[in-house]
Coordinates of C-alpha atoms in Angstrom, one line a residue:
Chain K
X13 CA 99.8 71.0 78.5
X14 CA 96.5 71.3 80.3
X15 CA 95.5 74.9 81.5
X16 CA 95.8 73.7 85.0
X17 CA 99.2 72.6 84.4
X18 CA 100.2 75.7 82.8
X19 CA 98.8 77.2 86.0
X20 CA 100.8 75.5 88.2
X21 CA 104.0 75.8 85.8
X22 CA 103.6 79.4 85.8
X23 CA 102.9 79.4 89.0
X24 CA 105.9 77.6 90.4
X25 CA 108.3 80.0 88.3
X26 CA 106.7 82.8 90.3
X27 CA 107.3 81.1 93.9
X28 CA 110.8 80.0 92.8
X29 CA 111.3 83.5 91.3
X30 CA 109.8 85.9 94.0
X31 CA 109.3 83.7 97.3
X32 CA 112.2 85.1 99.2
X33 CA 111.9 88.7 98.0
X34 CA 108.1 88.3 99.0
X35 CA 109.7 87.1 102.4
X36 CA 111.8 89.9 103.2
X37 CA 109.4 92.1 102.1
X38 CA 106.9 91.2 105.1
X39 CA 109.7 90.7 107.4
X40 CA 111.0 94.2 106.8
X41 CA 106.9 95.2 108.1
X42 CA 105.9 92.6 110.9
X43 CA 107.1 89.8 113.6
X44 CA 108.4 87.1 112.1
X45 CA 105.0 84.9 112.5
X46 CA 103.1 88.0 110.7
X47 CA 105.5 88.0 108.2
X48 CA 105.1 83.9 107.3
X49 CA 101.2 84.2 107.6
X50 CA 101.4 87.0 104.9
X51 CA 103.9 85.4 102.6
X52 CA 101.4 82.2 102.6
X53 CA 98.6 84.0 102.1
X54 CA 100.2 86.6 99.5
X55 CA 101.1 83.4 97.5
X56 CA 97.6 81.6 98.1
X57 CA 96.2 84.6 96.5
X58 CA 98.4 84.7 93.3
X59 CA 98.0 80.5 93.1
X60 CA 94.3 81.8 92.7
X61 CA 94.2 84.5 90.5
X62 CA 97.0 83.0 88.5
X63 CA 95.6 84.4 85.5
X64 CA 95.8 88.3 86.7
X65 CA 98.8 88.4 87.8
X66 CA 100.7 90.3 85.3
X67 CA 104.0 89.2 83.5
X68 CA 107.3 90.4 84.6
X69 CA 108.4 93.0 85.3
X70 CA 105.0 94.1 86.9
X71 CA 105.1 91.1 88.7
X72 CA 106.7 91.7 91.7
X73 CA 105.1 95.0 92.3
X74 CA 102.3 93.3 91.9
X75 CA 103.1 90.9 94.6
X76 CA 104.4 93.4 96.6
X77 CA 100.8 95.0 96.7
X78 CA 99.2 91.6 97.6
X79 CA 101.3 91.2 100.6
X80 CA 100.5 94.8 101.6
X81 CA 97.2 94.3 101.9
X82 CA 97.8 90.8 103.5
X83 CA 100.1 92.8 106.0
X84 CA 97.4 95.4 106.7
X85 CA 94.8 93.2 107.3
X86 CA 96.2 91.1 109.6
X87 CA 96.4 91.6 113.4
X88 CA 98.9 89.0 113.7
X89 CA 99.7 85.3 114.5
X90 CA 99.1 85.3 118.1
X91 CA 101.2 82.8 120.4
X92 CA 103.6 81.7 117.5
X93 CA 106.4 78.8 117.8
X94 CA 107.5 77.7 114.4
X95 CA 110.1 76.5 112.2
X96 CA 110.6 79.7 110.3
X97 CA 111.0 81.4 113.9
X98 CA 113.8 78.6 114.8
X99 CA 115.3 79.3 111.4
X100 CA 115.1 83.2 111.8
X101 CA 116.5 82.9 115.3
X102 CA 119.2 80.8 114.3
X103 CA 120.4 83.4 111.8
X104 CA 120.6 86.1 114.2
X105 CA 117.6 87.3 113.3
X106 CA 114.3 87.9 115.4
X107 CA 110.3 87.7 116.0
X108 CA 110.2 91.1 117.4
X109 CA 106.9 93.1 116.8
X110 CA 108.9 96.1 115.1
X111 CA 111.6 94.6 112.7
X112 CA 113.3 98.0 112.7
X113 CA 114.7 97.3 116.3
X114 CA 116.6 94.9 115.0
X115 CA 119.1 96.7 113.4
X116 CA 119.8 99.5 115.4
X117 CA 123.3 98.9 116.5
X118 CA 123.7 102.7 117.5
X119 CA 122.8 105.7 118.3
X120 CA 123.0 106.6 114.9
X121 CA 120.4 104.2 113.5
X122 CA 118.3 104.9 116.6
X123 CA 118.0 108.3 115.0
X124 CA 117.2 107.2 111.4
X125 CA 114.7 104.0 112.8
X126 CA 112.6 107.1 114.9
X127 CA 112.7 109.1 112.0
X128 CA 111.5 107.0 109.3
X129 CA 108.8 105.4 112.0
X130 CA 107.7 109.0 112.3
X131 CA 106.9 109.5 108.9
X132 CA 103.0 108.8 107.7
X133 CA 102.3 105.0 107.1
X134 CA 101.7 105.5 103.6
X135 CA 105.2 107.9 103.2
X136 CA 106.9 105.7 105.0
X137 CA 105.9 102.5 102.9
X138 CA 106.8 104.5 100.1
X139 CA 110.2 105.4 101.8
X140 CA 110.7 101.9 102.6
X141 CA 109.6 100.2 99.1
X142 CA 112.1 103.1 97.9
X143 CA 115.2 102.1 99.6
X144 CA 114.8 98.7 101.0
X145 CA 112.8 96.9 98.1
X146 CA 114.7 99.2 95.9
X147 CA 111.7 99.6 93.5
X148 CA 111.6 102.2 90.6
X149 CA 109.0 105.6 91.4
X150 CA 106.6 103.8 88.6
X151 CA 106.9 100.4 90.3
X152 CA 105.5 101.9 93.9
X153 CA 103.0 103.4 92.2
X154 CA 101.8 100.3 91.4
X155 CA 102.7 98.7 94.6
X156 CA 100.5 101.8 96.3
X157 CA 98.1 101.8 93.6
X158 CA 98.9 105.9 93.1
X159 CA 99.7 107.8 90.4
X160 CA 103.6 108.4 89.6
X161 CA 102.8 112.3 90.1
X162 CA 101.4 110.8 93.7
X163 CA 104.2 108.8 94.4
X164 CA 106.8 111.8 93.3
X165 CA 105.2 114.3 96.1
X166 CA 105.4 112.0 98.6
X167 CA 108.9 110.8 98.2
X168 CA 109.4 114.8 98.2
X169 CA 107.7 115.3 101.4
X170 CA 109.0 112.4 102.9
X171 CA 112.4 113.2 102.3
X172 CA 112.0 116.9 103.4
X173 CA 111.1 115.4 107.1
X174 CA 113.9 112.5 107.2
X175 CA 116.4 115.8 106.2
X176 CA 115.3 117.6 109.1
X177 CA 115.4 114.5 111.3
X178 CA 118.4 113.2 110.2
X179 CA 120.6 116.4 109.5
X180 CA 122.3 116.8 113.2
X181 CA 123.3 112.9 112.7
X182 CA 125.2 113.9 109.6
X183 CA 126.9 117.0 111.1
X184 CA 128.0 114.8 114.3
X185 CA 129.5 112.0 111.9
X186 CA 131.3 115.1 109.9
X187 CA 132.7 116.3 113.1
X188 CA 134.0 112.7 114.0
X189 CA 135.1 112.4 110.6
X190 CA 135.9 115.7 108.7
X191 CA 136.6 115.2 105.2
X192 CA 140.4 114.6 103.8
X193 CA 141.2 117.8 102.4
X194 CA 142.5 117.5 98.7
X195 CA 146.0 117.5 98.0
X196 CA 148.0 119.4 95.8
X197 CA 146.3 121.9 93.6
X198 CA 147.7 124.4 91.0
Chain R
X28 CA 121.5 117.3 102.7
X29 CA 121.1 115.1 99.5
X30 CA 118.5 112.1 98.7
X31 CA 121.3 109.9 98.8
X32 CA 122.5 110.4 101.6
X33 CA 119.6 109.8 103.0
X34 CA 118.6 107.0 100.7
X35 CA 122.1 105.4 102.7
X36 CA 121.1 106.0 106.2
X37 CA 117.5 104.7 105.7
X38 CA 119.2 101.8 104.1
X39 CA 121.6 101.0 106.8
X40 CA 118.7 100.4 109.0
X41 CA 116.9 97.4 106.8
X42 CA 116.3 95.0 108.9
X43 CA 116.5 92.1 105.5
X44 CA 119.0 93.7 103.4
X45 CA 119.2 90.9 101.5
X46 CA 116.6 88.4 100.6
X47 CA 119.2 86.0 99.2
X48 CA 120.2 85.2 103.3
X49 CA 116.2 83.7 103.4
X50 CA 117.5 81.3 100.8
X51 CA 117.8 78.7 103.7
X52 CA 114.5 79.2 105.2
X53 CA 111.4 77.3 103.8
X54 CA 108.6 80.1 102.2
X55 CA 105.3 79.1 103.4
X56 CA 102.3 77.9 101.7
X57 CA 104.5 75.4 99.4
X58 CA 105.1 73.8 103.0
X59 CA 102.3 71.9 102.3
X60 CA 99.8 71.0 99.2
X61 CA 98.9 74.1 97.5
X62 CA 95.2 72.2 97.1
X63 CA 95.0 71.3 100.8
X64 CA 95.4 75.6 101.3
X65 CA 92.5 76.1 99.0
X66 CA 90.7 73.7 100.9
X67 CA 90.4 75.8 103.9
X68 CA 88.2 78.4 101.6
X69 CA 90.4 81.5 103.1
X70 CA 88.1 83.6 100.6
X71 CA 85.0 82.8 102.6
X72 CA 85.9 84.9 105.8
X73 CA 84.0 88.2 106.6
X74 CA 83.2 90.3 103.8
X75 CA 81.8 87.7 101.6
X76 CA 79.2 84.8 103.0
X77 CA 80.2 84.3 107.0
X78 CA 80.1 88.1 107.0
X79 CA 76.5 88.0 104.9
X80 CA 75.5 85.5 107.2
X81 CA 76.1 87.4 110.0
X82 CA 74.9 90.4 109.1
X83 CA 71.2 88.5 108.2
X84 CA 71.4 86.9 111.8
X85 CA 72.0 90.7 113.1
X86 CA 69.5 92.3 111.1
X87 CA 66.6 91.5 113.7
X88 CA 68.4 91.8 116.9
X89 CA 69.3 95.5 115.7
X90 CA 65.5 96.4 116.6
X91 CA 65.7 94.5 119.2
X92 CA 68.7 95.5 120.9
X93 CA 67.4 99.4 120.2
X94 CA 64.3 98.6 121.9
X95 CA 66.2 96.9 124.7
X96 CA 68.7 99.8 124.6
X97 CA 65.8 102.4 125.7
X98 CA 64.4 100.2 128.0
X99 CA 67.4 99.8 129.8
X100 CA 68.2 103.6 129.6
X101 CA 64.9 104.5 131.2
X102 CA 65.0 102.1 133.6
X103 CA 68.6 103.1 135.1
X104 CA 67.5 106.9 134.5
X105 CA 64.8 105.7 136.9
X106 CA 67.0 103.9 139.7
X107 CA 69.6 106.3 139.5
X108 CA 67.9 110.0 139.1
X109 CA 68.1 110.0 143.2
X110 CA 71.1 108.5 143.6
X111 CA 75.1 108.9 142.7
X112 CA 75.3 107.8 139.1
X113 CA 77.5 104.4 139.0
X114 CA 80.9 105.1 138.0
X115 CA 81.9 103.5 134.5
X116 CA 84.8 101.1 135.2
X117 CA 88.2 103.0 134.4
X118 CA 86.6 105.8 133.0
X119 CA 89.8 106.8 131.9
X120 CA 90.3 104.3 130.0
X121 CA 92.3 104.6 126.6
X122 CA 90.7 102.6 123.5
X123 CA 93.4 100.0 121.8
X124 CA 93.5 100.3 118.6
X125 CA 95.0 99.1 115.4
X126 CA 97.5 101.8 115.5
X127 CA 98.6 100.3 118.7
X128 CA 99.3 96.4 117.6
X129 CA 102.5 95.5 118.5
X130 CA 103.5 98.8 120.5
X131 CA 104.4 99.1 124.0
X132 CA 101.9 100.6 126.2
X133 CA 102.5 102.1 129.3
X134 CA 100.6 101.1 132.6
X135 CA 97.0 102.1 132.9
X136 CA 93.2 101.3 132.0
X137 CA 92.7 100.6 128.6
X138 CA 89.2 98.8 126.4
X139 CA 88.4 97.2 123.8
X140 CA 85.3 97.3 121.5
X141 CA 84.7 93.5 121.2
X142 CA 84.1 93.7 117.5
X143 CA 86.9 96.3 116.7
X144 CA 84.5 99.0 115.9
X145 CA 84.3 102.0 118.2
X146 CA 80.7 103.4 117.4
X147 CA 79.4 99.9 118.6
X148 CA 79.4 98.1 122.1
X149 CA 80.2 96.1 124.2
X150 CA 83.7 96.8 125.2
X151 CA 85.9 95.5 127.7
X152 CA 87.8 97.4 130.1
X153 CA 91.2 96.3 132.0
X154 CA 93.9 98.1 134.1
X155 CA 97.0 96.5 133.1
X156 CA 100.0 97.2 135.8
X157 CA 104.1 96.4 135.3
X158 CA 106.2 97.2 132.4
X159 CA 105.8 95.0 128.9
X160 CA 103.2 95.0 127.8
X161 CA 102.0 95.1 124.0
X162 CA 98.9 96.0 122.8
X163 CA 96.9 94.2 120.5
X164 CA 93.5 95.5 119.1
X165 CA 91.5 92.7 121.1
X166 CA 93.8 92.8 123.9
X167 CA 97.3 93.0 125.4
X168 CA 100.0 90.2 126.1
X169 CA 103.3 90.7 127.4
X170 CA 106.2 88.3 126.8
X171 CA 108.0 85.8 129.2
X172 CA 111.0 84.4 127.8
X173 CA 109.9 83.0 124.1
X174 CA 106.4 82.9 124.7
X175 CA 103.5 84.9 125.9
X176 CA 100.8 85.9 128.4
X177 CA 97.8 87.7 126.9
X178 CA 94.1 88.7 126.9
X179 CA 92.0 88.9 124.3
X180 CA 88.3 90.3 124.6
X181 CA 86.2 89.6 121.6
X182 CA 83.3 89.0 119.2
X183 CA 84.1 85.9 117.4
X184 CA 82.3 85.6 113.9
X185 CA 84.3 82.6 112.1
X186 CA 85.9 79.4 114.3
X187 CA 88.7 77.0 112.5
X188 CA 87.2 73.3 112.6
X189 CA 88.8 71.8 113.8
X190 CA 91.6 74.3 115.6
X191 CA 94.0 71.7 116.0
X192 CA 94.3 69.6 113.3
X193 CA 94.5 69.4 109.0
X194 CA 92.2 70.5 106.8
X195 CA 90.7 72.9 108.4
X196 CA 87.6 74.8 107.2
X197 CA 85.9 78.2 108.2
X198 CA 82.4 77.5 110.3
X199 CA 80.3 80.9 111.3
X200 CA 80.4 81.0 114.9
X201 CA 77.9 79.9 116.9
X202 CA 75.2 82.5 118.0
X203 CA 75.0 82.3 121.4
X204 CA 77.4 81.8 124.2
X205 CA 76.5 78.3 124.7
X206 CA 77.2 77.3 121.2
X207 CA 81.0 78.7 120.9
X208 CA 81.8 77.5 124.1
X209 CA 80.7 73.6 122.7
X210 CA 82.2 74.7 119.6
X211 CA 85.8 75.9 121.1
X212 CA 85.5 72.8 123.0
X213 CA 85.3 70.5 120.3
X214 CA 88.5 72.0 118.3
X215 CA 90.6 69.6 119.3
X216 CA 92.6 71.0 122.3
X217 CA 93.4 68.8 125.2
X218 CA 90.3 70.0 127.6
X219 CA 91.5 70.8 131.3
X220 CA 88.1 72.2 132.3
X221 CA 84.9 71.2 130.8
X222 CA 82.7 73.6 129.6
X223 CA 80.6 75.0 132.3
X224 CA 78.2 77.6 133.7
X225 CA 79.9 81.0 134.9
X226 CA 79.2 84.2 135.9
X227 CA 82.0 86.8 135.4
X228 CA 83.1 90.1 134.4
X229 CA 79.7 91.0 135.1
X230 CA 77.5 88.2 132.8
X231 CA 76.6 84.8 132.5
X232 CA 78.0 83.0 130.1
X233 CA 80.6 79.4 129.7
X234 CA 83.6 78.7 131.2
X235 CA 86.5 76.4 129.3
X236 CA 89.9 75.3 130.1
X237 CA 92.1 73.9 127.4
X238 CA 95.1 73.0 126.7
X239 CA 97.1 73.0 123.1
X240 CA 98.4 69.2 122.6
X241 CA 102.1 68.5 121.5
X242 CA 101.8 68.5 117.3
X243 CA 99.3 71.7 117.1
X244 CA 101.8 73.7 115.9
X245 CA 101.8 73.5 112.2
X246 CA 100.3 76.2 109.2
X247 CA 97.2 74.6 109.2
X248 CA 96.5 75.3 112.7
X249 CA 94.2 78.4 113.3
X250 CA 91.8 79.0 115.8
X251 CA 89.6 81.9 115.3
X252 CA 88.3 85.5 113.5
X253 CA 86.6 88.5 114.8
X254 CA 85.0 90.6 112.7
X255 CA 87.4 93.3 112.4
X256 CA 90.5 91.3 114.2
X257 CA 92.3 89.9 111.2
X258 CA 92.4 86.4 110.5
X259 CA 93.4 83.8 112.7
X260 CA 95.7 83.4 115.9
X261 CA 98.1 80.0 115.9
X262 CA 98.2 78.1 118.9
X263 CA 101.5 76.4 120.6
X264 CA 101.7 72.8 122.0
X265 CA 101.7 73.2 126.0
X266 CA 99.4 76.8 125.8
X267 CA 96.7 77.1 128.5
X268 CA 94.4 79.0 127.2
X269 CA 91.3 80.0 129.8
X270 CA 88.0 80.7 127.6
X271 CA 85.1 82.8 129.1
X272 CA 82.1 82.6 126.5
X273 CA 79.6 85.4 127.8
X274 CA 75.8 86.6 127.0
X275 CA 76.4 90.5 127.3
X276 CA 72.8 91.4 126.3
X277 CA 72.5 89.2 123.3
X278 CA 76.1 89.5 121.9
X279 CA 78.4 86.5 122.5
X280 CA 81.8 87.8 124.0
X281 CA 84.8 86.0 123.9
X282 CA 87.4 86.4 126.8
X283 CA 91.2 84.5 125.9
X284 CA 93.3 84.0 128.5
X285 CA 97.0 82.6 127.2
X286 CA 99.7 81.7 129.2
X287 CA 102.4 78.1 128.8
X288 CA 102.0 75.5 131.0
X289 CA 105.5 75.3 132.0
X290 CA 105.2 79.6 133.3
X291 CA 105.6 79.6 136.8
X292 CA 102.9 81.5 138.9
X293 CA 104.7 84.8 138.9
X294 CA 104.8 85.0 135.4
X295 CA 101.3 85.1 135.1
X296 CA 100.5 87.3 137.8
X297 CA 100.6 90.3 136.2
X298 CA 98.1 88.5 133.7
X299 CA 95.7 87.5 136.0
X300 CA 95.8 90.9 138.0
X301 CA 94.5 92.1 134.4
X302 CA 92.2 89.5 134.3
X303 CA 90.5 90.2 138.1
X304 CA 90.0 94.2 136.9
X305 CA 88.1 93.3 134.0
X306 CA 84.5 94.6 133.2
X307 CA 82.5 93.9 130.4
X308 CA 80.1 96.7 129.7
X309 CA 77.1 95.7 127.2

């Protein structure tokens, strides 16, 4: 097997293996036509540095931090009318500029979507890469290129605001809801 | 209040919760030859040799344009001294910046350093009236239906060639006004206007009229980079888009007008009432 064809083989495992978490990745950040540029480009840049892109399980992280930067340099994909938005629209999904809109249903997540869109950008990446991506502390550290000490405060700090923010939306749902006191008992 | 229970509620909100629901949607860049994406040499935008290149073809006109700078100073010191100084359009005005892609703004003035950077000039100014609009670092647009009407005010530094059509490769833009007026003209768009001499906004410059043909709407289809304005902005079949290419002191600015053919006149109005307040200021 030629270099080049072990390039392309390894490649191709990476698209199969990471293309849609890539995907939702920038689609969790940007429009949809943001998101696709970034994807393409995140994946142009690992077909050409094939050869330092680490080996799993550092992979996706490491993708993960391509497409950030992709995301972050981008002003966006102006005036944009493609498949992937058909696709998206078709599955209920949209191109709006702030993919957090999408999802709030109530007044509830109205609350939470403010709060977390309040935090710092770099906090709130780290929130985000957290929960939605669902990556270990040492994983974002690599994402972010911090240290896991770094990474640690943040989280800390980040989660000390979103308490704050989202405490009165937790006492309004115990209200509505108050807990099933236990049966029985000695 | 514990981490996971706010872990939950930030969760709730994730717009993709699942990546495996993207399994039907085709990931981009394999949508066509990985070699044909190589092609286009994305590497090569500002920052490495268009962004050398134009920093050698500034390098003189810096002296130049310092020299011209005091002239110009002492001359309107001189004609004004006596005299009411000239009110700066929308002095009011609020910068768009970075932080404010894709947010709403509010009704009001607002400018734009040409070439995204704040400590330089020119900038354009524009009073933007009506709810919906979004700001953009170059500009603003506001939606109709699925598409958009937008302005753009810019220093272009890289041009796709050609725009509309495969394979295509990053070119330094031209250096005068003249130049990326022939140059956006020969992209590929379906012209409605020939390029021509204008005045407006306060300079002479180019005026061009095109319009995006049916089958420019693929990946390979980009347009154009400023220096600091990201990468490239797609184009969709039946867009009018209204170029001004002006001489403000040396610099080449861009103006972009976008709206679809098929808008009726009242969707563009708010655009063009935009468009009619905007001053270019060297």
């Amino acid at each position: 097997m030629t270099s080049q064809t072990a390039d392309r083989s390894r490649f191709e495992a990476i698209w199969r293996q990471h293309r849609h978490q890539v995907l939702a990745y920038c689609l969790r950040r940007a429009s949809t036509a943001d998101a696709e540029d970034a994807c393409a480009e995140t994946f142009l840049v690992v077909w050409r540095r094939i050869d330092e892109i680490p080996s799993a399980p550092k992979t996706l992280p490491c993708l993960y931090g391509i497409a950030r930067k992709s995301l972050s340099n981008q002003t966006r994909a102006f005036y944009r009318r493609g498949r992937l938005h058909t696709k998206l629209t078709n599955l209920g999904m949209t191109t709006a500029a702030d993919p957090m809109l999408v999802v709030v249903q109530s007044a509830d997540d109205k609350v939470v979507t403010d709060a977390v869109r309040r935090l710092r950008p770099v906090d709130r990446e780290i929130v985000m890469l957290d929960v939605w991506e669902d990556l270990s502390r040492t994983e974002i550290a690599e994402v972010m290129g911090m240290t896991r000490a770094a990474v640690d405060q943040r989280i800390h700090r980040a989660y000390q605001k979103l308490s704050l923010a989202l405490e009165p939306v937790l006492e309004i749902r115990s209200i509505a809801s108050p807990p099933i006191a236990e049966e029985g008992g000695t | 209040m514990t981490h996971d229970q706010i872990r939950e509620m930030v969760r709730r909100v994730n717009p993709i919760p699942d990546p495996s629901m993207l399994e039907i949607v085709d990931v981009p860049v394999l949508t066509t030859p990985l070699e044909r994406r190589t092609e286009m040499q994305i590497d090569d935008r500002p920052g490495t040799e268009v962004q050398a290149d134009r920093n050698r073809r500034r390098g003189p006109l810096v002296g130049i344009a310092v020299a011209a700078l005091i002239l110009v100073a002492g001359a309107v010191f001189l004609l004004t001294r006596n005299e009411t100084p000239v009110a700066e359009p929308a002095p009011n005005a609020t910068l768009l910046t970075r932080e404010m892609e894709l947010q709403p703004i509010d009704p009001g003035a607002y400018f734009v350093d040409t070439d995204g950077d704040p400590a330089t000039t020119p900038r354009g100014t524009f009073v933007i009236e009506g709810a919906g609009w979004t700001g953009l670092a170059p500009g603003a647009f506001y939606a109709v239906t699925e598409d958009e009407a937008g302005l753009m005010v810019a220093e272009v530094d890289t041009v796709g060639a050609p725009a509309c059509g495969s394979g295509a490769k990053l070119q330094p833009a031209g250096t005068s006004a003249e130049d990326l007026a022939n140059q956006f003209a020969a992209a590929g768009f379906s012209i409605q206007e020939a390029v021509s001499p204008v005045t407006a906004f306060g300079h002479s410059g180019y005026h061009l009229v095109v319009e995006v043909p049916p089958g420019c709407d693929s990946d390979a289809h980009w347009v154009w980079m400023g220096p600091t304005f990201g990468r490239y902005y797609h184009q969709s079949p039946g867009q009018v888009v209204e170029y001004w290419f002006l001489d403000v002191e040396g610099t080449p600015v861009m103006v972009e007008a976008s709206w679809m053919a098929e808008f009726a006149e009242e969707d563009v109005a708010q655009l063009r009432a935009a468009i009619d307040t905007l001053v270019i200021t060297p």
